Amino acid sequence: MTTSTRRDPYDGFPGRIGRTFAASEPAWPAPRTPGDKAPNIVVVLVDDMGYSDIGPFGSEIPTPVLDTLAEDGVRLSNYHTMPLCSPARAALLTGLNPHRVGYAMVANSDPGFPGYGMEIADDIPTLAELLHDSGYATYAVGKWHLVRDSASNAADDRDNWPLRKGFDQYYGVLEGLTSLFHPHQLVRDNSPLDIDEFPDGYYYTDDITDQAISMVKSLRAHDPDKPFFLYLAHNAVHGPLQAKEEDIARHRGRYDEGWDALRARRFAAQIADGLFPPGTELPERNSEAGQDVPAWDSLTEEQQRLYARYMEVYAALVDNIDQNLGRLTATLEALGELDNTIIVFTSDNGGTGEGGAEGTRSYFSRFVHHPALPEDWTPDVDRDPELIGGPRSLVHYPRGWGMVSNTPFRLYKGHTYAGGVRVPFVLSWPRGAREGRLTPGTRPQYQYVTDIAPTLLELVGLQRPERRRGVPLQEPDGITFAPVLADPEHLSTHPEQYCEMTGNRSYYRDGRKLVTLHRPGAPYDDSEWALYDIRTDPTEIHDLAAEHPGLVKELSAAWEQAAWRNGVFPLPDGSGALARRNPAEQRLSRPLTLLPGTPELERYRSSRLVSLRSFEVTVAIEETGEGVLVSHGDQGGGYSLYVEDGRLHFAYNEYGVLHETDAGPLAPGAHTVRLVATAEQGLRWSFRVEADAETRATPPSVHQLIGMAPFQGISIGVDRKSPISWPLYERHRSFPYEGRLRTVTYTPGAPGPDSPAAVAQALKEAAAAFE
């Protein structure tokens, strides 16, 4: 006997059903609506912006749009976030601590533990999902970085792409960074876009703002009443720093006096504006090992000119963000909706020290972290300073400017000291202010990134459900601070919070903060804790740990308990586990044959064919012609084979240094061209170029492209978007191949002597010998 699962089609129908229309009474389901006059929501999330980088928080950079929003709204002067991007984004969009969501780290690792799952589970709804359920239109533009890099390709199931997490539409970049002039892989909704060339004058920040404005205009053309949630997540001001020339020009000479004078001036502005209590001290320059900043006056004149140029570009990025926010608010004003739109502006984490002490014009070279970096590794290239900030130079500023960004706090992004976790926060809602829901001014109350989602839900009049689509939901960690917005005297709604990032830890409770600056490989014990009273010492200068050992023990025990409860363990150590990948990825290192017309192979998928290993590229040509045979990479690093003026060429871009090799004539007809790369000690490749089994060229060995390079994926018969060889691009643009290609086959070879497996084995053998 079988049990029928057939549902009665009339079950629950509130009307009346007869045999004819005349004998029946119709009924329609009630539309989903959050209620009359539900406000729109715009969350503007900037990447790597420090506490002092906008006018309302002490900056000299002109931000008139943000100045107005802050003047009419609320500034949270004691807002805290996570010190890295993916964890902060997970916390903001879910209201849960990021380890619980599975984002202990950026979505570029896969060590195989729950806190590093990089997938938002079905029982953790995003803010977009909850707002969409209640009748909101939901849009996301810009940086996502909540899908693992290995799942950012066109073959992925897309479960953690924006459209599966509550958004109606999406346009942007799934990964953590990109070129602002030539984005490496734009995605619209659920599909990577197949783009060969960007138009002259293209700029990504302008583009995503155009897309956001278009989404809002389209909504209003189709529905005059439906409220919307717009998540506008900038890739700026994350490196590589790139800005439009006209924006850079406005900041020429602004930073010639250097970071020490600028930091003091920003701090004075913050004190005058009441962002900190009287008696707050400005710490000395960061001096911790590997994080130190030299005195500006100790630099040579040449260094000062170069370093000032980097900061001019950074200021131009901030300036451009404000301009684009102005275009968006003007659109809302024209639609008559700015008054009833909640606008949140904040940053995912503090300003960064990634550029090192000197900064760099070779972002991906500086970004490399490998235990076997050779002595001749160069984290910069000698590039014309006039190119800094443009499409040909992938730069980052020296960490002295990151220190300025985080004024008045210590340290940087990645640290649990205030420099990594205290960022600007502005909330504007004119109608809410008129109705007493929001009292303009500055709030010194401690609030946390997980509080944003519950606060916005309360402001729009929605309750977070206990179940969704039949699934019981995990409880949130965030607590609404709507009472704080309405009443400047209301106590903080978030009295206690743990934090952890790559072994750096902290625990906050009622104004006191326990914090570590963890040295990789050092033991996790109470000896590394420092204790600060941030009510009177918000800049974390005076360590009270020795005076209050009992409180240190109490708060460290609280951190331990919170860590187990939130899935923080295991903590990173010297085992190299963060470099580990799912064994299932081994299939990605099998030989791969690509046909002409194949869309660009995604960055991470491409890297599995060449990274830290030997490899061969075999190009089967049916008919010789002019153009690119195969390309992999961009101005930050890559390689290509091309035919120009009847001659075969090999181009290798070594993190910004271009090597061109002429491999001789290629006669009309069919040919087999091979590029053979051999991985050698010292993270080097030696190359051999063959045509029809004849060796044509053996150029000098070069440094391998590792880490995030090549950042643009493999293309067949064209050099898409950012070119590997800029001179070739100036002559031919993307230079599509005019002959006929049959196939391009990648054959990954043996891992090199500096591969993760080889390094890990060497470390194990050394440890065994020591024991």
Short mmCIF file of C-alpha atoms in Angstrom, two decimals, residues 140-474:
data_model
loop_
_atom_site.label_atom_id
_atom_site.label_comp_id
_atom_site.label_asym_id
_atom_site.label_seq_id
_atom_site.Cartn_x
_atom_site.Cartn_y
_atom_site.Cartn_z
CA ALA A 140 24.14 43.79 -4.48
CA VAL A 141 26.94 45.42 -6.42
CA GLY A 142 30.71 45.26 -6.00
CA LYS A 143 32.83 42.93 -3.91
CA TRP A 144 31.28 39.70 -2.61
CA HIS A 145 34.14 37.56 -1.19
CA LEU A 146 31.78 35.16 0.56
CA VAL A 147 32.40 32.30 -1.84
CA ARG A 148 35.65 30.37 -1.72
CA ASP A 149 38.02 31.20 -4.57
CA SER A 150 37.89 27.57 -5.74
CA ALA A 151 34.10 27.95 -6.11
CA SER A 152 34.15 31.21 -8.08
CA ASN A 153 34.04 29.61 -11.51
CA ALA A 154 31.28 29.03 -14.04
CA ALA A 155 31.02 25.31 -13.16
CA ASP A 156 30.27 25.95 -9.48
CA ASP A 157 26.88 25.17 -7.97
CA ARG A 158 26.64 28.88 -6.98
CA ASP A 159 25.15 28.08 -3.58
CA ASN A 160 27.16 30.89 -1.98
CA TRP A 161 26.90 33.38 -4.82
CA PRO A 162 24.77 36.47 -4.11
CA LEU A 163 21.58 35.33 -5.87
CA ARG A 164 21.41 32.24 -3.65
CA LYS A 165 21.83 34.42 -0.55
CA GLY A 166 18.80 36.63 -1.00
CA PHE A 167 19.68 39.12 -3.72
CA ASP A 168 17.49 39.66 -6.77
CA GLN A 169 20.35 41.08 -8.83
CA TYR A 170 24.13 41.22 -8.55
CA TYR A 171 26.94 42.88 -10.47
CA GLY A 172 30.55 42.85 -9.38
CA VAL A 173 33.56 40.72 -8.50
CA LEU A 174 33.26 37.56 -6.43
CA GLU A 175 36.86 37.61 -5.16
CA GLY A 176 38.60 39.87 -2.69
CA LEU A 177 40.40 42.29 -5.03
CA THR A 178 40.66 43.33 -8.64
CA SER A 179 42.03 45.92 -11.03
CA LEU A 180 39.80 48.98 -11.07
CA PHE A 181 40.66 49.66 -14.72
CA HIS A 182 40.49 46.05 -15.97
CA PRO A 183 38.45 43.88 -13.54
CA HIS A 184 39.60 40.30 -13.90
CA GLN A 185 36.16 38.61 -13.80
CA LEU A 186 32.95 40.57 -13.65
CA VAL A 187 29.80 38.63 -12.77
CA ARG A 188 26.25 39.66 -13.54
CA ASP A 189 23.69 37.78 -11.47
CA ASN A 190 24.84 34.14 -11.76
CA SER A 191 27.04 34.40 -14.85
CA PRO A 192 30.65 35.49 -15.38
CA LEU A 193 30.78 38.03 -18.21
CA ASP A 194 32.90 37.20 -21.26
CA ILE A 195 34.74 40.48 -21.90
CA ASP A 196 37.70 40.96 -24.23
CA GLU A 197 38.28 44.68 -23.81
CA PHE A 198 36.97 47.48 -21.60
CA PRO A 199 36.19 50.83 -23.20
CA ASP A 200 38.64 53.69 -22.82
CA GLY A 201 37.87 55.59 -19.65
CA TYR A 202 36.36 52.58 -17.87
CA TYR A 203 36.62 52.71 -14.06
CA TYR A 204 35.15 50.01 -11.83
CA THR A 205 33.92 52.23 -8.97
CA ASP A 206 31.97 54.33 -11.46
CA ASP A 207 30.67 51.17 -13.12
CA ILE A 208 29.24 49.53 -10.01
CA THR A 209 27.63 52.83 -9.04
CA ASP A 210 26.08 53.07 -12.51
CA GLN A 211 24.74 49.54 -12.07
CA ALA A 212 23.29 50.34 -8.63
CA ILE A 213 21.58 53.47 -9.92
CA SER A 214 20.19 51.53 -12.88
CA MET A 215 18.74 48.88 -10.57
CA VAL A 216 16.98 51.51 -8.45
CA LYS A 217 15.65 53.38 -11.49
CA SER A 218 14.34 50.15 -13.01
CA LEU A 219 12.58 49.23 -9.79
CA ARG A 220 10.82 52.57 -9.59
CA ALA A 221 9.77 52.37 -13.23
CA HIS A 222 8.06 49.04 -12.54
CA ASP A 223 6.83 49.51 -8.95
CA PRO A 224 6.38 52.91 -7.29
CA ASP A 225 6.06 51.53 -3.75
CA LYS A 226 8.32 48.53 -3.21
CA PRO A 227 11.20 49.33 -0.83
CA PHE A 228 14.69 48.15 -1.66
CA PHE A 229 17.86 47.00 0.06
CA LEU A 230 21.05 47.94 -1.79
CA TYR A 231 24.34 46.43 -0.64
CA LEU A 232 27.04 48.54 -2.31
CA ALA A 233 30.36 46.91 -1.49
CA HIS A 234 33.32 48.79 -2.93
CA ASN A 235 36.55 47.06 -3.87
CA ALA A 236 38.21 50.41 -3.24
CA VAL A 237 40.28 51.24 -1.23
CA HIS A 238 41.78 47.72 -1.21
CA GLY A 239 45.04 47.33 -3.09
CA PRO A 240 46.11 47.53 -5.80
CA LEU A 241 45.52 51.28 -5.52
CA GLN A 242 44.30 52.68 -8.85
CA ALA A 243 42.55 55.98 -9.46
CA LYS A 244 41.46 58.19 -12.31
CA GLU A 245 44.04 60.79 -13.32
CA GLU A 246 41.62 63.68 -12.82
CA ASP A 247 40.96 62.51 -9.25
CA ILE A 248 44.68 62.11 -8.51
CA ALA A 249 45.38 65.60 -9.86
CA ARG A 250 43.19 67.19 -7.17
CA HIS A 251 45.49 65.80 -4.49
CA ARG A 252 48.87 66.70 -5.97
CA GLY A 253 51.19 68.01 -3.27
CA ARG A 254 48.71 67.38 -0.44
CA TYR A 255 50.95 64.80 1.24
CA ASP A 256 54.40 66.27 0.77
CA GLU A 257 54.70 67.01 4.50
CA GLY A 258 54.47 63.29 5.29
CA TRP A 259 52.68 60.89 7.57
CA ASP A 260 53.84 62.18 10.95
CA ALA A 261 52.45 65.69 10.42
CA LEU A 262 49.25 64.40 8.81
CA ARG A 263 48.60 61.94 11.63
CA ALA A 264 48.97 64.68 14.24
CA ARG A 265 46.62 66.95 12.29
CA ARG A 266 43.95 64.26 11.93
CA PHE A 267 44.15 63.49 15.65
CA ALA A 268 43.76 67.15 16.53
CA ALA A 269 40.65 67.33 14.35
CA GLN A 270 39.22 64.23 16.04
CA ILE A 271 39.76 65.67 19.51
CA ALA A 272 38.25 69.02 18.49
CA ASP A 273 35.22 67.20 17.10
CA GLY A 274 34.61 65.22 20.30
CA LEU A 275 35.30 61.77 18.87
CA PHE A 276 37.46 60.90 21.92
CA PRO A 277 37.37 61.88 25.57
CA PRO A 278 39.70 64.60 26.90
CA GLY A 279 43.09 63.23 27.82
CA THR A 280 43.20 60.68 24.99
CA GLU A 281 46.80 60.25 23.84
CA LEU A 282 48.19 59.71 20.35
CA PRO A 283 50.48 56.66 20.41
CA GLU A 284 54.01 56.84 19.10
CA ARG A 285 54.54 55.55 15.58
CA ASN A 286 53.98 51.81 15.25
CA SER A 287 57.26 50.17 16.29
CA GLU A 288 56.40 46.48 16.57
CA ALA A 289 58.70 44.12 14.67
CA GLY A 290 57.56 43.86 11.07
CA GLN A 291 54.97 46.60 11.61
CA ASP A 292 57.27 49.55 12.30
CA VAL A 293 57.09 52.92 10.59
CA PRO A 294 60.14 55.18 10.17
CA ALA A 295 60.05 58.88 10.94
CA TRP A 296 59.13 60.83 7.81
CA ASP A 297 62.12 63.11 8.32
CA SER A 298 64.44 60.08 8.21
CA LEU A 299 63.51 59.36 4.59
CA THR A 300 65.43 60.64 1.59
CA GLU A 301 63.86 63.30 -0.61
CA GLU A 302 63.38 60.71 -3.35
CA GLN A 303 61.58 58.37 -0.95
CA GLN A 304 59.38 61.19 0.28
CA ARG A 305 58.35 62.14 -3.27
CA LEU A 306 57.57 58.53 -4.14
CA TYR A 307 55.69 57.79 -0.93
CA ALA A 308 53.66 61.00 -1.17
CA ARG A 309 52.56 59.96 -4.65
CA TYR A 310 51.14 56.70 -3.26
CA MET A 311 49.01 58.64 -0.78
CA GLU A 312 47.77 61.00 -3.49
CA VAL A 313 46.37 57.94 -5.26
CA TYR A 314 44.78 56.65 -2.05
CA ALA A 315 43.14 60.02 -1.40
CA ALA A 316 41.82 60.02 -4.97
CA LEU A 317 40.17 56.65 -4.32
CA VAL A 318 38.39 57.98 -1.22
CA ASP A 319 37.44 61.15 -3.09
CA ASN A 320 35.95 59.07 -5.93
CA ILE A 321 33.90 56.94 -3.52
CA ASP A 322 32.32 60.10 -2.11
CA GLN A 323 31.62 61.43 -5.61
CA ASN A 324 29.87 58.22 -6.55
CA LEU A 325 27.88 58.21 -3.32
CA GLY A 326 26.79 61.70 -4.32
CA ARG A 327 25.53 60.39 -7.66
CA LEU A 328 23.51 57.73 -5.84
CA THR A 329 22.01 60.13 -3.28
CA ALA A 330 21.17 62.58 -6.08
CA THR A 331 19.23 59.79 -7.81
CA LEU A 332 17.34 59.04 -4.60
CA GLU A 333 16.64 62.75 -4.19
CA ALA A 334 15.32 62.99 -7.74
CA LEU A 335 13.02 60.04 -7.04
CA GLY A 336 11.82 61.72 -3.83
CA GLU A 337 13.19 58.86 -1.71
CA LEU A 338 16.32 60.15 0.01
CA ASP A 339 14.24 61.29 2.99
CA ASN A 340 13.06 57.74 3.69
CA THR A 341 16.27 55.87 2.93
CA ILE A 342 18.52 54.52 5.68
CA ILE A 343 22.11 54.92 4.53
CA VAL A 344 24.89 53.12 6.39
CA PHE A 345 28.50 53.88 5.51
CA THR A 346 31.35 51.91 7.05
CA SER A 347 34.45 49.80 6.35
CA ASP A 348 35.01 46.06 6.60
CA ASN A 349 38.25 46.46 8.60
CA GLY A 350 40.99 48.95 9.38
CA GLY A 351 43.66 50.33 7.10
CA THR A 352 46.37 47.97 5.98
CA GLY A 353 50.12 47.57 6.32
CA GLU A 354 50.28 45.16 3.37
CA GLY A 355 52.39 47.55 1.32
CA GLY A 356 55.34 47.05 3.65
CA ALA A 357 57.68 49.77 4.86
CA GLU A 358 58.43 51.03 1.35
CA GLY A 359 55.18 50.46 -0.51
CA THR A 360 55.26 48.78 -3.89
CA ARG A 361 54.64 49.18 -7.60
CA SER A 362 54.37 45.40 -7.83
CA TYR A 363 51.38 44.47 -5.70
CA PHE A 364 51.37 40.72 -6.32
CA SER A 365 55.10 40.43 -5.67
CA ARG A 366 54.74 42.26 -2.34
CA PHE A 367 51.67 40.16 -1.52
CA VAL A 368 53.58 36.85 -1.67
CA HIS A 369 54.04 35.06 1.66
CA HIS A 370 56.14 31.93 1.20
CA PRO A 371 58.55 30.37 3.71
CA ALA A 372 61.16 29.79 1.01
CA LEU A 373 61.31 33.24 -0.62
CA PRO A 374 64.79 33.56 -2.15
CA GLU A 375 67.15 36.41 -1.31
CA ASP A 376 66.77 37.90 -4.78
CA TRP A 377 62.99 38.24 -4.49
CA THR A 378 62.00 41.85 -5.22
CA PRO A 379 58.76 43.13 -3.70
CA ASP A 380 58.87 46.23 -5.93
CA VAL A 381 59.73 47.17 -9.51
CA ASP A 382 61.47 50.26 -10.83
CA ARG A 383 58.50 51.87 -12.53
CA ASP A 384 58.07 55.46 -13.71
CA PRO A 385 56.40 57.35 -10.82
CA GLU A 386 54.06 58.98 -13.35
CA LEU A 387 52.48 55.54 -13.90
CA ILE A 388 51.61 55.14 -10.21
CA GLY A 389 47.87 54.86 -9.79
CA GLY A 390 47.18 54.08 -13.44
CA PRO A 391 46.34 50.80 -15.20
CA ARG A 392 50.00 49.87 -15.81
CA SER A 393 51.14 49.92 -12.20
CA LEU A 394 49.60 47.80 -9.45
CA VAL A 395 50.65 49.72 -6.35
CA HIS A 396 50.16 49.84 -2.62
CA TYR A 397 51.16 52.54 -0.21
CA PRO A 398 53.79 52.17 2.54
CA ARG A 399 52.39 51.13 5.90
CA GLY A 400 53.14 54.61 7.28
CA TRP A 401 50.05 55.77 5.43
CA GLY A 402 48.13 52.78 6.80
CA MET A 403 49.08 54.06 10.25
CA VAL A 404 47.64 57.45 9.27
CA SER A 405 44.46 55.79 7.99
CA ASN A 406 43.99 54.22 11.42
CA THR A 407 44.64 57.44 13.38
CA PRO A 408 44.74 57.45 16.35
CA PHE A 409 44.96 53.69 16.79
CA ARG A 410 47.80 51.19 16.77
CA LEU A 411 48.56 48.55 14.13
CA TYR A 412 46.56 47.53 11.07
CA LYS A 413 44.16 45.26 9.25
CA GLY A 414 44.58 41.67 10.46
CA HIS A 415 45.27 42.75 14.05
CA THR A 416 42.83 42.73 16.93
CA TYR A 417 44.29 45.97 18.24
CA ALA A 418 42.09 48.97 17.47
CA GLY A 419 43.87 49.77 14.19
CA GLY A 420 42.46 46.57 12.73
CA VAL A 421 38.94 46.72 14.14
CA ARG A 422 37.81 50.33 14.74
CA VAL A 423 36.47 51.95 11.58
CA PRO A 424 34.23 54.87 10.63
CA PHE A 425 30.48 54.39 10.86
CA VAL A 426 27.82 56.82 9.65
CA LEU A 427 24.06 56.22 9.61
CA SER A 428 21.63 58.68 8.01
CA TRP A 429 17.82 58.55 7.89
CA PRO A 430 16.14 61.97 7.62
CA ARG A 431 12.61 60.70 8.14
CA GLY A 432 13.71 58.64 11.12
CA ALA A 433 15.33 61.74 12.62
CA ARG A 434 12.11 63.75 12.22
CA GLU A 435 10.11 60.98 13.86
CA GLY A 436 12.47 60.60 16.82
CA ARG A 437 13.82 57.21 15.76
CA LEU A 438 17.26 58.74 15.32
CA THR A 439 18.81 61.68 17.17
CA PRO A 440 21.67 63.19 15.14
CA GLY A 441 25.06 63.33 16.82
CA THR A 442 28.02 61.23 17.89
CA ARG A 443 27.72 58.06 19.97
CA PRO A 444 30.64 56.78 22.09
CA GLN A 445 28.87 53.49 22.89
CA TYR A 446 30.62 50.25 21.90
CA GLN A 447 28.77 48.46 19.09
CA TYR A 448 29.83 45.58 16.89
CA VAL A 449 29.51 44.54 13.25
CA THR A 450 27.03 41.76 14.11
CA ASP A 451 24.65 44.46 15.38
CA ILE A 452 24.03 45.98 11.95
CA ALA A 453 21.57 43.35 10.67
CA PRO A 454 19.32 43.29 13.78
CA THR A 455 19.40 47.10 13.96
CA LEU A 456 18.25 47.50 10.37
CA LEU A 457 15.53 44.91 10.84
CA GLU A 458 14.20 46.80 13.85
CA LEU A 459 14.35 50.17 12.11
CA VAL A 460 12.21 48.87 9.24
CA GLY A 461 9.81 47.17 11.63
CA LEU A 462 10.65 43.52 11.00
CA GLN A 463 11.27 40.69 13.44
CA ARG A 464 13.79 37.97 12.73
CA PRO A 465 11.78 34.72 12.53
CA GLU A 466 12.63 31.57 14.44
CA ARG A 467 12.06 29.41 11.37
CA ARG A 468 12.44 29.99 7.65
CA ARG A 469 11.04 27.65 4.99
CA GLY A 470 10.59 25.00 7.62
CA VAL A 471 14.17 25.23 8.93
CA PRO A 472 14.84 26.35 12.54
CA LEU A 473 17.22 29.31 12.42
CA GLN A 474 20.37 29.73 14.47
#
